[in-house]
XYZ file of C-alpha atoms in Angstrom:
243
model
C 20.298 2.190 13.890
C 20.692 2.801 10.140
C 19.569 6.232 9.017
C 19.381 8.108 5.722
C 21.417 6.182 3.187
C 22.818 7.546 -0.051
C 23.056 4.173 -1.707
C 24.398 0.730 -0.914
C 24.140 -2.902 -1.882
C 22.022 -5.784 -0.676
C 24.856 -7.577 1.134
C 25.830 -4.494 3.120
C 22.240 -3.781 4.151
C 20.857 -7.322 4.566
C 20.320 -6.771 8.299
C 18.231 -3.609 7.965
C 14.870 -3.989 9.730
C 11.903 -2.699 7.753
C 8.284 -2.042 8.620
C 5.925 -1.782 5.624
C 2.348 -0.501 5.841
C -0.471 -0.459 3.290
C -3.886 1.015 4.103
C -4.787 2.282 0.631
C -7.802 -0.033 0.233
C -10.124 -2.106 2.411
C -7.205 -4.497 2.944
C -4.936 -3.442 5.805
C -1.450 -4.880 5.412
C 1.669 -4.848 7.591
C 5.010 -6.595 7.075
C 8.294 -6.853 8.947
C 11.386 -7.705 6.929
C 15.091 -7.978 7.613
C 16.668 -6.881 4.368
C 14.998 -9.042 1.719
C 13.965 -11.702 4.239
C 10.354 -11.814 5.391
C 10.013 -11.969 9.161
C 6.231 -11.579 9.525
C 3.272 -10.172 7.651
C -0.463 -9.707 8.110
C -3.231 -8.733 5.679
C -6.806 -8.249 6.848
C -9.705 -7.726 4.448
C -12.376 -7.142 7.045
C -14.908 -4.403 7.652
C -13.128 -2.887 10.607
C -11.595 0.596 10.853
C -7.946 0.676 9.837
C -7.327 2.915 12.838
C -7.921 -0.132 15.028
C -6.712 -3.066 12.916
C -3.438 -1.422 11.858
C -2.231 -0.892 15.415
C -3.401 -4.376 16.426
C -1.540 -5.957 13.513
C 1.597 -3.937 14.160
C 1.623 -4.799 17.859
C 1.048 -8.502 17.152
C 3.802 -8.779 14.543
C 6.335 -6.960 16.704
C 5.575 -9.126 19.717
C 5.650 -12.389 17.759
C 8.900 -11.361 16.077
C 10.542 -10.325 19.325
C 11.162 -6.849 17.946
C 10.710 -3.499 19.626
C 9.816 -0.308 17.711
C 13.310 0.946 18.513
C 14.745 -2.012 16.558
C 13.353 -0.671 13.273
C 15.658 0.980 10.735
C 13.337 1.885 7.850
C 9.636 2.503 7.207
C 7.877 1.935 3.884
C 4.332 3.134 3.280
C 1.863 3.060 0.406
C 0.900 6.677 -0.266
C -1.913 6.114 -2.773
C -3.920 6.528 -4.799
C -6.644 4.968 -2.705
C -9.232 5.591 -0.027
C -8.655 8.924 1.716
C -9.358 7.731 5.253
C -7.194 4.644 4.888
C -4.301 6.631 3.455
C -4.571 9.194 6.231
C -4.434 6.494 8.915
C -1.485 4.669 7.374
C 0.494 7.824 6.689
C -0.276 9.246 10.122
C 0.879 6.079 11.863
C 4.086 5.825 9.839
C 4.896 9.513 10.210
C 4.364 9.311 13.955
C 6.737 6.357 14.265
C 9.288 8.016 12.003
C 9.317 11.227 14.010
C 9.525 9.514 17.393
C 12.217 7.042 16.302
C 14.051 9.370 13.851
C 13.590 6.894 10.997
C 13.742 7.422 7.220
C 10.592 6.733 5.196
C 10.169 5.443 1.658
C 6.902 6.062 -0.189
C 5.465 3.494 -2.609
C 2.465 4.084 -4.865
C -0.353 1.575 -4.711
C -0.094 1.213 -8.496
C 3.528 0.058 -8.381
C 2.801 -2.097 -5.325
C 0.222 -4.017 -7.375
C 2.326 -4.113 -10.552
C 5.168 -5.923 -8.790
C 2.859 -8.923 -8.394
C 3.626 -9.612 -12.076
C 7.364 -8.941 -11.988
C 9.303 -10.600 -14.842
C 6.248 -10.522 -17.125
C 7.248 -9.840 -20.716
C 4.075 -7.991 -21.744
C 3.199 -4.487 -20.472
C 1.183 -4.581 -17.243
C -1.751 -2.201 -16.816
C -2.886 -1.686 -13.224
C -6.520 -0.754 -12.571
C -7.533 0.262 -9.048
C -11.168 0.915 -8.199
C -11.521 4.676 -7.735
C -15.287 4.538 -7.073
C -17.540 6.897 -9.055
C -17.377 4.455 -12.011
C -13.687 5.239 -12.526
C -10.342 3.531 -12.077
C -6.869 4.721 -11.204
C -4.559 3.320 -13.825
C -0.950 3.206 -14.949
C 1.039 0.986 -17.313
C 4.315 -0.613 -16.218
C 7.210 -2.416 -17.813
C 7.532 -5.468 -15.553
C 10.243 -7.354 -17.419
C 12.634 -6.685 -14.545
C 12.214 -7.224 -10.807
C 11.113 -3.608 -10.199
C 8.135 -2.250 -12.222
C 8.995 0.821 -14.299
C 6.163 3.204 -15.204
C 5.528 3.762 -18.913
C 3.026 6.593 -18.529
C 1.630 8.901 -15.873
C -0.976 7.712 -13.406
C -4.520 8.692 -14.414
C -8.115 8.349 -13.291
C -10.785 7.656 -15.932
C -13.787 5.434 -16.739
C -12.764 1.816 -17.370
C -14.534 1.729 -20.761
C -12.396 4.657 -21.937
C -9.240 2.900 -20.818
C -10.200 -0.322 -22.586
C -10.887 1.604 -25.788
C -7.325 2.974 -25.668
C -5.623 -0.412 -25.350
C -4.288 -1.364 -28.765
C -1.433 -3.717 -27.901
C -0.930 -6.900 -25.851
C -1.280 -6.077 -22.172
C -2.061 -7.784 -18.867
C -4.653 -6.157 -16.598
C -4.579 -6.503 -12.836
C -5.743 -4.759 -9.678
C -9.010 -4.601 -7.780
C -10.387 -2.392 -10.567
C -9.750 -5.181 -13.054
C -11.617 -7.516 -10.739
C -14.505 -5.066 -10.225
C -14.934 -4.545 -13.973
C -14.115 -8.092 -15.096
C -17.408 -8.442 -16.994
C -16.821 -5.193 -18.875
C -13.264 -6.287 -19.678
C -14.561 -9.575 -21.053
C -17.105 -7.748 -23.239
C -14.981 -4.846 -24.479
C -11.344 -5.944 -24.447
C -9.730 -7.511 -27.486
C -8.104 -10.922 -27.582
C -4.672 -9.410 -26.875
C -5.802 -8.149 -23.458
C -5.376 -10.690 -20.663
C -6.765 -10.545 -17.133
C -4.386 -11.576 -14.340
C -5.593 -14.142 -11.778
C -7.405 -12.876 -8.694
C -4.417 -13.534 -6.423
C -2.458 -10.833 -8.290
C -4.994 -8.063 -7.714
C -4.111 -7.050 -4.152
C -1.134 -5.334 -2.534
C 1.216 -7.644 -0.647
C 2.883 -5.847 2.298
C 6.076 -7.896 1.954
C 6.399 -6.616 -1.618
C 5.940 -3.057 -0.331
C 8.816 -3.723 2.074
C 10.951 -5.116 -0.768
C 10.257 -2.087 -2.974
C 11.019 0.186 -0.038
C 14.306 -1.618 0.581
C 15.307 -1.253 -3.072
C 14.464 2.450 -3.138
C 16.371 2.937 0.112
C 19.479 1.349 -1.413
C 19.162 3.895 -4.222
C 19.125 6.741 -1.688
C 15.412 7.401 -2.163
C 14.406 7.758 1.508
C 12.884 10.916 2.935
C 12.146 12.576 6.222
C 8.635 11.913 7.495
C 7.396 15.484 6.993
C 8.182 15.252 3.271
C 5.996 12.194 2.668
C 2.681 13.238 1.105
C -0.375 11.288 -0.051
C -0.736 10.652 -3.790
C -4.363 11.386 -4.654
C -4.462 11.977 -8.475
C -8.055 13.228 -8.175
C -8.560 16.315 -5.933
C -11.883 14.999 -4.697
C -10.052 12.035 -3.175
C -8.742 14.362 -0.480
C -12.265 14.811 0.846
C -13.355 12.239 3.457
C -16.421 10.198 2.538
C -18.492 7.902 4.689
C -18.010 4.187 4.423
C -14.524 4.252 2.956
C -11.758 2.209 4.521
């Protein structure tokens, strides 16, 4: 079993077995990877509690892959921002596995997990995630390389305010961009482009890949040090009907 690394290269770590989990939205995603190679993944956008679907997906992927929990070397989890209940379920599951199996954990923000869908894009990429309450979580990334690099701090604000601030060519993506597509069409200038719908959601295999890259850089932590990333204090309060 591979434990807390202080850096390495892809060739040396290509056999590392990774479990990635994303429960930050209504979509519940799980992926198993061996290094950079996808072994199995599942994404469910259904109205079913993540507390049930996550464990079902995890059990199915492990069985179909012929893996046991003890075969895992690394866990990657999306820590937010997103729905409080979903984040709590995903983090709780990952932390439980990490503590039982003595595994390192890498945290990935939902904003970066969406931004990587447009890796190698020359223009700045602005992620918008639906924060409810007529607001979006947002952050701008430089996606010219394989790993998105943040250009500003993550914020939560009304989408109209964000659009008014955009004064340079930029690509918008995320479920917030989809939710406010009409407003974007009305308010955004010609230099603002909307990414296709397939780029708006988190892909669990990309979460695993980001986790693998951060692990190689020595950016893994013990489970107890992984915390949710809320941005807005009110997001820490459970609300009915959220994933």
